Coordinates of C-alpha atoms and ligand atoms in Angstrom, one line a residue:
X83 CA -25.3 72.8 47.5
X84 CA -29.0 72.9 48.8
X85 CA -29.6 75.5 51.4
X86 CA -32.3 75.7 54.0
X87 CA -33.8 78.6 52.4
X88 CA -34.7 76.8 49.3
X89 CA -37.7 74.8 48.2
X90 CA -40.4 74.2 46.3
X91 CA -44.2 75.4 46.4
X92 CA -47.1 73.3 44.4
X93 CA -49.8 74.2 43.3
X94 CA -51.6 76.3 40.2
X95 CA -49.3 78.7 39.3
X96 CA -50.1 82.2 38.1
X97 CA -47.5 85.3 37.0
X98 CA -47.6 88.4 34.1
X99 CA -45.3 87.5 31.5
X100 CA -46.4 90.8 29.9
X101 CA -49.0 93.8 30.6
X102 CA -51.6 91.2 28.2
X103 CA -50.2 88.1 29.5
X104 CA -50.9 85.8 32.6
X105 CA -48.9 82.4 32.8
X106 CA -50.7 79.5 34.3
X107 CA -49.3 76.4 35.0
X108 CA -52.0 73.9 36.5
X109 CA -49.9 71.4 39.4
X110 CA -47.4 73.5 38.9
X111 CA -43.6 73.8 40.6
X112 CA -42.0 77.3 41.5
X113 CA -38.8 76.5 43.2
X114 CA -37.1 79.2 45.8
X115 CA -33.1 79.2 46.0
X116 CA -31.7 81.3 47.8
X117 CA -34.4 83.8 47.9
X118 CA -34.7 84.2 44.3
X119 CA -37.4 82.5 41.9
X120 CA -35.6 79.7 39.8
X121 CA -38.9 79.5 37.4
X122 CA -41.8 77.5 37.4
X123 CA -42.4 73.7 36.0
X124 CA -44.6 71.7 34.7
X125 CA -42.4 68.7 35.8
X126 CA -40.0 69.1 38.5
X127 CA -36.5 69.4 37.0
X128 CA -34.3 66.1 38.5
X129 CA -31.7 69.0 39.9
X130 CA -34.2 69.9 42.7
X131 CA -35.1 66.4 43.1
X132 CA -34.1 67.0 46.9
X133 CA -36.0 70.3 47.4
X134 CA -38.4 69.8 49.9
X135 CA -41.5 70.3 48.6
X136 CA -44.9 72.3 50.3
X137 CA -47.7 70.7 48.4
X138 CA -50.9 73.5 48.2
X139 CA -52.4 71.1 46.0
X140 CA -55.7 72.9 44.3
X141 CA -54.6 76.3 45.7
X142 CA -53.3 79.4 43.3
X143 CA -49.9 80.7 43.7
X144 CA -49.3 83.9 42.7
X145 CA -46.5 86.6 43.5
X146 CA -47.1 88.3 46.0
X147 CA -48.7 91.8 46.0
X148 CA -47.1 95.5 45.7
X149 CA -48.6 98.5 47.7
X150 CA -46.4 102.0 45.9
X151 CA -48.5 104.3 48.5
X152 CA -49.8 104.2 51.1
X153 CA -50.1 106.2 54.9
X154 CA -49.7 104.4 58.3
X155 CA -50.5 107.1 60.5
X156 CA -53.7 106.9 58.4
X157 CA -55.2 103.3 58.7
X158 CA -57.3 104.9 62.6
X159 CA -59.2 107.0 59.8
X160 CA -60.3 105.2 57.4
X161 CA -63.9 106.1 56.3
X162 CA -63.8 109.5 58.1
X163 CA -64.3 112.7 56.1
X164 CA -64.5 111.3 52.5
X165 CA -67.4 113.5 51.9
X166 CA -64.9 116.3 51.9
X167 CA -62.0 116.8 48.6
X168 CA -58.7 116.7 49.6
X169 CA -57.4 119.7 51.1
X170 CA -60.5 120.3 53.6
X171 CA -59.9 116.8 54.4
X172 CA -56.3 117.3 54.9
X173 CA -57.6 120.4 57.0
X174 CA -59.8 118.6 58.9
X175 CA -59.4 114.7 59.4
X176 CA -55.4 114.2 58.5
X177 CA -53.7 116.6 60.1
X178 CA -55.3 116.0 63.8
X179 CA -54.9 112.5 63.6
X180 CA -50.8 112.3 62.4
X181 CA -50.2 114.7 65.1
X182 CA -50.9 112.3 67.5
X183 CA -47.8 110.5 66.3
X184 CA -45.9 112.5 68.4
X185 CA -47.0 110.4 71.0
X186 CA -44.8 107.2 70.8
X187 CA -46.9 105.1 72.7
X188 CA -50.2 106.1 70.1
X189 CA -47.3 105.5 67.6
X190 CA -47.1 101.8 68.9
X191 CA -50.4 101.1 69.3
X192 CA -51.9 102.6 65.8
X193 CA -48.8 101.1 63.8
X194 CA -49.2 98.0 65.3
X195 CA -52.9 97.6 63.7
X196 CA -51.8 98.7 60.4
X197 CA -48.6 96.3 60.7
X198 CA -50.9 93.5 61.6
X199 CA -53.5 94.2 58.6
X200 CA -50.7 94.5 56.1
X201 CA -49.1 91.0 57.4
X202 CA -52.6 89.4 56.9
X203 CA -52.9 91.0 53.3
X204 CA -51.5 89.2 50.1
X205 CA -48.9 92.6 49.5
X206 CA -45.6 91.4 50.5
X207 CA -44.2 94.8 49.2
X208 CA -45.2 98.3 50.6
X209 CA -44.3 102.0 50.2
X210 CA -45.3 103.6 53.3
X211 CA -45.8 107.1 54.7
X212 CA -45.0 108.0 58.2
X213 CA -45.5 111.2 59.9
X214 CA -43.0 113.9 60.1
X215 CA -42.0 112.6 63.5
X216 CA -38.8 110.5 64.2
X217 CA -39.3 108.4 67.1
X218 CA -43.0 107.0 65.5
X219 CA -41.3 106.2 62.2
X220 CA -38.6 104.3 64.1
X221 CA -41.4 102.5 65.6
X222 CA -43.1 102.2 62.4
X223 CA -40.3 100.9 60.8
X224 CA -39.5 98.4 63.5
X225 CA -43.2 97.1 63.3
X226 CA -42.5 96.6 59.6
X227 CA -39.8 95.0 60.1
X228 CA -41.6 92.6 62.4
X229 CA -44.6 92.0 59.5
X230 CA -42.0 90.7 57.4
X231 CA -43.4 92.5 54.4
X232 CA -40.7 94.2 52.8
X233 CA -41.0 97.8 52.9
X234 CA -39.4 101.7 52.3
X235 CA -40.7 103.8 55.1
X236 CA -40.6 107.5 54.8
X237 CA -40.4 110.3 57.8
X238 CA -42.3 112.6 56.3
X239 CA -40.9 116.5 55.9
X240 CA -43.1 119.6 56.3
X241 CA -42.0 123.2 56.5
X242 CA -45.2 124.9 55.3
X243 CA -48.6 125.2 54.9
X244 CA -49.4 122.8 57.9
X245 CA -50.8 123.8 61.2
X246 CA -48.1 124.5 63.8
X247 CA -48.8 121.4 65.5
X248 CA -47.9 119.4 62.3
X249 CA -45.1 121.8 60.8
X250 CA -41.5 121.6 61.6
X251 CA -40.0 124.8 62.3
X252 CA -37.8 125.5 59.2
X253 CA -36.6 123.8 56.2
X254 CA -32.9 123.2 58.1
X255 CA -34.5 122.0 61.3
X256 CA -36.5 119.6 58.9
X257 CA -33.5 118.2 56.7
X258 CA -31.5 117.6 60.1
X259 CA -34.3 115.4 61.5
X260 CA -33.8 113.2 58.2
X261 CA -29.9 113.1 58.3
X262 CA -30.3 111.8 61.7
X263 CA -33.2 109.9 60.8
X264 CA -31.1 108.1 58.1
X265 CA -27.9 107.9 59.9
X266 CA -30.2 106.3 63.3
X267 CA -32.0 103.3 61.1
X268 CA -29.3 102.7 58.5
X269 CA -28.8 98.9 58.6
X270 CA -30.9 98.8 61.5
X271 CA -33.7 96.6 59.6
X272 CA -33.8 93.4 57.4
X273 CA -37.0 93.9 55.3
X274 CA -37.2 97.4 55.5
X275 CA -35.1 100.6 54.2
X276 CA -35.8 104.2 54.1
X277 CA -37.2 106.2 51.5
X278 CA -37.5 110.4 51.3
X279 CA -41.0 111.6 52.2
X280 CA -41.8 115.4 51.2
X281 CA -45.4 115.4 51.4
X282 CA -46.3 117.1 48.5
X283 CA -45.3 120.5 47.3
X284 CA -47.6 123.2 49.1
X285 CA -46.0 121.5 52.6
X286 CA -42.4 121.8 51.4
X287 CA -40.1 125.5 50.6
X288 CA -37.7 125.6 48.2
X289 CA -34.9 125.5 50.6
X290 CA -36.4 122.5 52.3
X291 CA -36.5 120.7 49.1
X292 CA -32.9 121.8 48.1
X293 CA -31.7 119.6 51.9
X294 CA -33.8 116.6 50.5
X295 CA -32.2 117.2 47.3
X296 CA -28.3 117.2 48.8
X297 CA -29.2 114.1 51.0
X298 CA -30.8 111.9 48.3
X299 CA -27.5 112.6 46.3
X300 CA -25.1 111.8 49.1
X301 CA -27.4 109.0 50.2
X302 CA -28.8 107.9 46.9
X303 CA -32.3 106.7 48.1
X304 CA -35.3 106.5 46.2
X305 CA -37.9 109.6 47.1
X306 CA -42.2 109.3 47.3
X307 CA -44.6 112.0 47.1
X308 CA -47.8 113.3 45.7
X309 CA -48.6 114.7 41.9
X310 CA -51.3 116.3 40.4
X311 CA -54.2 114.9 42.9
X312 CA -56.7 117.5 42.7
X313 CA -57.3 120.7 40.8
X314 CA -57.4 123.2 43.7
X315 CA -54.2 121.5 45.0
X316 CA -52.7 122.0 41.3
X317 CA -53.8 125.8 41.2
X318 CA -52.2 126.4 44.6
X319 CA -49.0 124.4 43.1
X320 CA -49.5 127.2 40.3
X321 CA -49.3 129.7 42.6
X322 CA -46.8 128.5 44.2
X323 CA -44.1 127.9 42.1
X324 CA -45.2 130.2 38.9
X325 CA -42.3 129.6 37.1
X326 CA -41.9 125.7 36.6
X327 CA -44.4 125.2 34.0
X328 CA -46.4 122.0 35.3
X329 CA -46.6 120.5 38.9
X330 CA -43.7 117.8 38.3
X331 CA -41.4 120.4 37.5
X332 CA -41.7 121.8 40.5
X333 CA -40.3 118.5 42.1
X334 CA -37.6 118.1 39.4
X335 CA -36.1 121.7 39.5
X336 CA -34.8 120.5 42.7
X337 CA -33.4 117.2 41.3
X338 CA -36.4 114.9 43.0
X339 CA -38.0 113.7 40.3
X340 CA -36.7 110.5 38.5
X341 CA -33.2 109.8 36.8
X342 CA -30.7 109.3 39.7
X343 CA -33.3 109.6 42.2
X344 CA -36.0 106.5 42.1
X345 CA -39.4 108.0 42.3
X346 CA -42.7 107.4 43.2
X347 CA -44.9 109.8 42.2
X348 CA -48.9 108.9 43.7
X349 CA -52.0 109.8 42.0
X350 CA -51.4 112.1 38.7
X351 CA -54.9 112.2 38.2
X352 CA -54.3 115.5 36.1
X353 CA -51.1 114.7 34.1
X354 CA -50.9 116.5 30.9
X355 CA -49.8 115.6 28.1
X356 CA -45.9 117.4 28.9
X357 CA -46.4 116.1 32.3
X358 CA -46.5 113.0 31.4
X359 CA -43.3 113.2 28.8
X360 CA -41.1 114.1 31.9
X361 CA -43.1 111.4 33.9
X362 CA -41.8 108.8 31.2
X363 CA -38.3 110.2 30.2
X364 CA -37.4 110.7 34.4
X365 CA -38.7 107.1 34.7
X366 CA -40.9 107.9 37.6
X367 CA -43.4 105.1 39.3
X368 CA -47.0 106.3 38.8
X369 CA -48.5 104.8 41.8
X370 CA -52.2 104.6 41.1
X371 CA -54.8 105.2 43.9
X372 CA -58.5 104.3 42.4
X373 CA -60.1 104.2 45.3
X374 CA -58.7 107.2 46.5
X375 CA -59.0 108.7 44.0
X376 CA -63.2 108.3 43.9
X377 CA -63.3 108.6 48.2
X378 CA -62.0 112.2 48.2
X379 CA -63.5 113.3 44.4
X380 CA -60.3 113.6 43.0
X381 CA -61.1 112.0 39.4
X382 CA -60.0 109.4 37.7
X383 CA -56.6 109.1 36.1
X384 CA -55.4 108.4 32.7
X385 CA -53.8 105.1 33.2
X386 CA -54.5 103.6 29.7
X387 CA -52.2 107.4 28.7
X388 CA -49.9 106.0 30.8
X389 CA -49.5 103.0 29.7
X390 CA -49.4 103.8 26.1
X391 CA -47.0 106.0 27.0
X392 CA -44.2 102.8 28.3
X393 CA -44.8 105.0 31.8
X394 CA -44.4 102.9 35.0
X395 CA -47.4 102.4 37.0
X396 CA -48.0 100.6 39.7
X397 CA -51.0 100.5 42.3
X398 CA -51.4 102.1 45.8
X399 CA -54.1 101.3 48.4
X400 CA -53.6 105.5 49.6
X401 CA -54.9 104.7 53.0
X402 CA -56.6 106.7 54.3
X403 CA -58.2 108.4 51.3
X404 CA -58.7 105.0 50.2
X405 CA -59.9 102.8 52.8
X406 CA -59.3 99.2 51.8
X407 CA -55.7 98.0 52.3
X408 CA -55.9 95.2 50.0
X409 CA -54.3 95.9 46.7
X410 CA -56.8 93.1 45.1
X411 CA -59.5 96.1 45.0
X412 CA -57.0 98.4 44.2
X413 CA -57.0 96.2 40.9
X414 CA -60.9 95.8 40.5
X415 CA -61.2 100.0 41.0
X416 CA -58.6 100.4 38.8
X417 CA -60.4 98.5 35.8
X418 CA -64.0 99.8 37.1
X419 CA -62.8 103.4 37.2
X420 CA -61.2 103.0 33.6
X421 CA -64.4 101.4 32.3
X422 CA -66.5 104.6 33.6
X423 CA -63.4 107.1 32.0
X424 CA -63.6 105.3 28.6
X425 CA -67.2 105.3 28.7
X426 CA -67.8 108.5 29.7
X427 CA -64.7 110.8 29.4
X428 CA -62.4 109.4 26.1
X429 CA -63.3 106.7 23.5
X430 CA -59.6 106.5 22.7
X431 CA -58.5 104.9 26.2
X432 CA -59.6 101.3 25.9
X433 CA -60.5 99.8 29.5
X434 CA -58.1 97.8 31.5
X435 CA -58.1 94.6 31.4
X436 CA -57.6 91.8 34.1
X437 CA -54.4 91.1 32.8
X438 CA -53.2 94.9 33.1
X439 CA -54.4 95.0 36.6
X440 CA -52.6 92.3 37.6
X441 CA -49.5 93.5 36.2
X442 CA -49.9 96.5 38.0
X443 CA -50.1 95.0 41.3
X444 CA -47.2 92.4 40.5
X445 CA -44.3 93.3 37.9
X446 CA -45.5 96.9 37.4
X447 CA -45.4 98.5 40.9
X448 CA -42.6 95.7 42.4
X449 CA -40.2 96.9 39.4
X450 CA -39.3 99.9 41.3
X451 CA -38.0 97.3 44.4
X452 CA -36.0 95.8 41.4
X453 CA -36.9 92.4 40.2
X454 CA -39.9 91.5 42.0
X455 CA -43.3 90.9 41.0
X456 CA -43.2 87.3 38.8
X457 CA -41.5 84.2 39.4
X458 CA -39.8 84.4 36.2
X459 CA -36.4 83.2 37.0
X460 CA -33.9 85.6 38.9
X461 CA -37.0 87.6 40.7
X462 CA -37.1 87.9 44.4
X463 CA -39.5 85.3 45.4
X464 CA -42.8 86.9 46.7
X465 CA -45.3 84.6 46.7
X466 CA -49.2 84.4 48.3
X467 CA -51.1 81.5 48.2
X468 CA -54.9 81.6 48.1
X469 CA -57.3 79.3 48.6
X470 CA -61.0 80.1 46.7
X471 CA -62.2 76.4 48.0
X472 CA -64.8 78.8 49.7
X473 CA -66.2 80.1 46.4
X474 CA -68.5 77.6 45.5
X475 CA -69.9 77.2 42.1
X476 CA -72.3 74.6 40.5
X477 CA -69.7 73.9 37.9
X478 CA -65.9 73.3 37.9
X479 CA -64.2 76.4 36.4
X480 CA -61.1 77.2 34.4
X481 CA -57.9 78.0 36.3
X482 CA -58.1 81.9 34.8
X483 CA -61.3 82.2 35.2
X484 CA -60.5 81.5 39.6
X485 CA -57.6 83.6 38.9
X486 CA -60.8 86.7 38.2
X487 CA -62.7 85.4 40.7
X488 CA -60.0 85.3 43.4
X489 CA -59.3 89.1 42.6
X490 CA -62.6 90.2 42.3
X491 CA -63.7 88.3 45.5
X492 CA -60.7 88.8 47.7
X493 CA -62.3 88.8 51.0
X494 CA -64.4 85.5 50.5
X495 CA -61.1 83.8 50.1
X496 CA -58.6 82.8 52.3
X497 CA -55.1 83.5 52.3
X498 CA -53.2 80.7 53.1
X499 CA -49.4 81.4 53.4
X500 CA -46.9 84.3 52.3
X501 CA -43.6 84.6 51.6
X502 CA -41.5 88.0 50.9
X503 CA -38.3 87.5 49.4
X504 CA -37.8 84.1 49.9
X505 CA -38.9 84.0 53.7
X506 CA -42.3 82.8 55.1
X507 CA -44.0 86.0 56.7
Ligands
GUN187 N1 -51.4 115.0 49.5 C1 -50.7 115.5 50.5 N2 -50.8 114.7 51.6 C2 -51.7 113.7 51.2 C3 -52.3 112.6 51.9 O1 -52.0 112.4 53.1 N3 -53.2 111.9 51.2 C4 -53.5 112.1 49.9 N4 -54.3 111.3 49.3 N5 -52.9 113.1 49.3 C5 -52.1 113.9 49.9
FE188 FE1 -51.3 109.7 49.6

């Protein structure tokens, strides 16, 4: 029976098959039922004869766009501080500003420009920090919601290490805030769920982590943080917790890192070798920051390890230590940084390519939503649809070679239409 909800886009089709491989199908057809991607066509199968059909003609289709990490409270500071490394800008730029989230009505206005950018963006998929406050991140949520991009939005928790306007005031008052948090917005939301925010280890005690712990388990949702960013955050990890052997171990002796507990993990700029073995057996989502990553000196990271490796990895805009939301030059830093680390740091990890980057931003990062990120058949259907008319050139060029051009000149183009699990947003 045909539904309302189902139809048919036109136009020049692009999705990863693989990390190497790109599908193109020129005046192509990538039919929506239901919600879910029933494959792309050369010819129109007779079945979805009926299907009405949105013609984008000479326009590229491709899915639409994941975001593992980024920070809401963030997007007012953007470009502020970066001449600092991370924890004196923490110090001095981060903290001031997400304790202003206390204020619902700054929560409304200051989420409502982030909500707006990300709606205007080609990511149709977001992980998103809060602040450690309730009422904002109900707001934030609602806002969300609202976008239509389909998002897990964390309250962040914080116990130590913070200034006392940013700390909550022990690891019990912190974990009850979440419960109640959880219990508040459960079902509350169409496009967006909640996901368990402990900033990063130096802001969270071991008790505080044991609460998350207990209420991931009861509640079974998926948990973000940070990893291995910077080495004077590692050393004070070190000190820390002198007993767990590497920085992820300090998440996972509490049971928040990986196997029943979905994780993101941002940055792992500084992943060793036995890092990286529990990052791959715990199957955790490396969400790669590039630009973040060069803004606040952090380093580069060793995606091409990664990969090797059969790691998950996706890519994160890290607003505010990166300062472009659009996860297009999340994909063009991620291949320039790994150009410079293969040129300059290790002969042995090749360059990403195109290709790679794109599956990063698509399949790579949207696997940890489930199956989103291609239009291979029985994926949520995400879909953006660009049109590069703009980018002139004296001579006509190949489909894949607009496919590099669109990515690499994102904000020449325009973006003509969304749509985030099978509705228009
Ligand atoms: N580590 C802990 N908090 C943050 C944050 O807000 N941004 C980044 N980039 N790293 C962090
Ligand atoms: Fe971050």
């Amino acid at each position: 029976m045909m539904n309302v909800t189902d139809f048919v886009l036109k136009g020049h089709v692009f999705y990863s098959k693989s990390l190497n491989e790109i599908a193109c199908v020129a005046d192509g057809y990538v039919v929506c039922l239901e919600g879910i991607s029933a494959g792309v066509y050369a010819d129109l199968p007779d079945e979805y004869s009926e299907l009405p059909i949105y013609d984008f003609d000479d326009r590229l289709i491709i899915p639409g766009l994941v975001d593992l990490h980024t920070h809401a409270p963030q997007f007012a500071i953007r470009g502020l501080g970066t001449d600092l490394e991370l924890l004196d800008w923490l110090k001095e730029q981060v903290f001031a500003e997400e304790a202003k989230f206390a204020d619902a009505g700054y929560a409304e206005k200051a989420y409502s420009l982030f909500a707006d950018e990300l709606k205007r963006s080609a990511t149709t998929r977001a992980c998103v920090y809060g602040t450690i406050h309730v009422e904002a991140t109900e707001i934030l949520m609602q806002l969300l919601d609202d976008s239509g991009v389909c998002c897990m939005a964390g309250k962040v928790n914080t116990d130590r290490n913070a200034p006392n306007y940013l700390c909550e005031a022990d690891a019990a008052i912190s974990a009850e805030a979440t419960r109640k948090w959880l219990h508040d917005t459960a079902g509350r939301f169409r496009n967006v769920s909640p996901i368990i925010t402990p900033r990063f280890i130096p802001s969270c005690s071991d008790p505080l982590m044991d609460e998350l712990s207990k209420i991931q388990k009861k509640c079974g949702v998926a948990v973000q943080s940070h990893l291995s960013e910077n080495p004077d955050e590692i050393e004070w990890v070190r000190q820390l917790c002198p007993d767990t052997g590497n920085y992820a171990g300090a998440y996972a002796k509490h049971g928040l890192l990986g196997k029943g507990c979905p994780t993101i993990m941002a940055h792992c700029v500084y992943s060793t070798d036995e890092e990286m073995d529990i990052l791959k057996e715990n199957g955790v989502f490396v969400a790669h920051c590039p630009q973040s990553n060069t803004n606040l000196s952090s380093g580069i990271a060793p995606v091409r390890k990664f990969l090797d490796r059969g790691i998950h990895v996706g890519l994160g805009s890290d607003i505010a230590g990166g300062t472009s939301l659009p996860i297009f030059r999340a994909m063009t830093d991620a291949i320039q940084s790994s150009k410079l680390y293969w040129r300059m740091v290790d002969k042995e990890a090749s360059p990403l390519s195109t290709s790679e980057a794109f599956y990063m931003a698509t399949k790579g990062g949207g696997a940890f939503f489930g199956k989103v990120g291609s239009f291979e058949p029985g994926y949520a259907f995400d879909a953006v649809v660009l049109d590069d008319s703009s980018l002139d050139h004296p001579q006509p060029l190949s489909l894949p070679e607009r496919l590099d051009r669109a990515i690499y000149l994102h904000d020449e183009l325009q973006i003509c239409c969304k749509y985030a699990d099978g509705r228009r947003c």
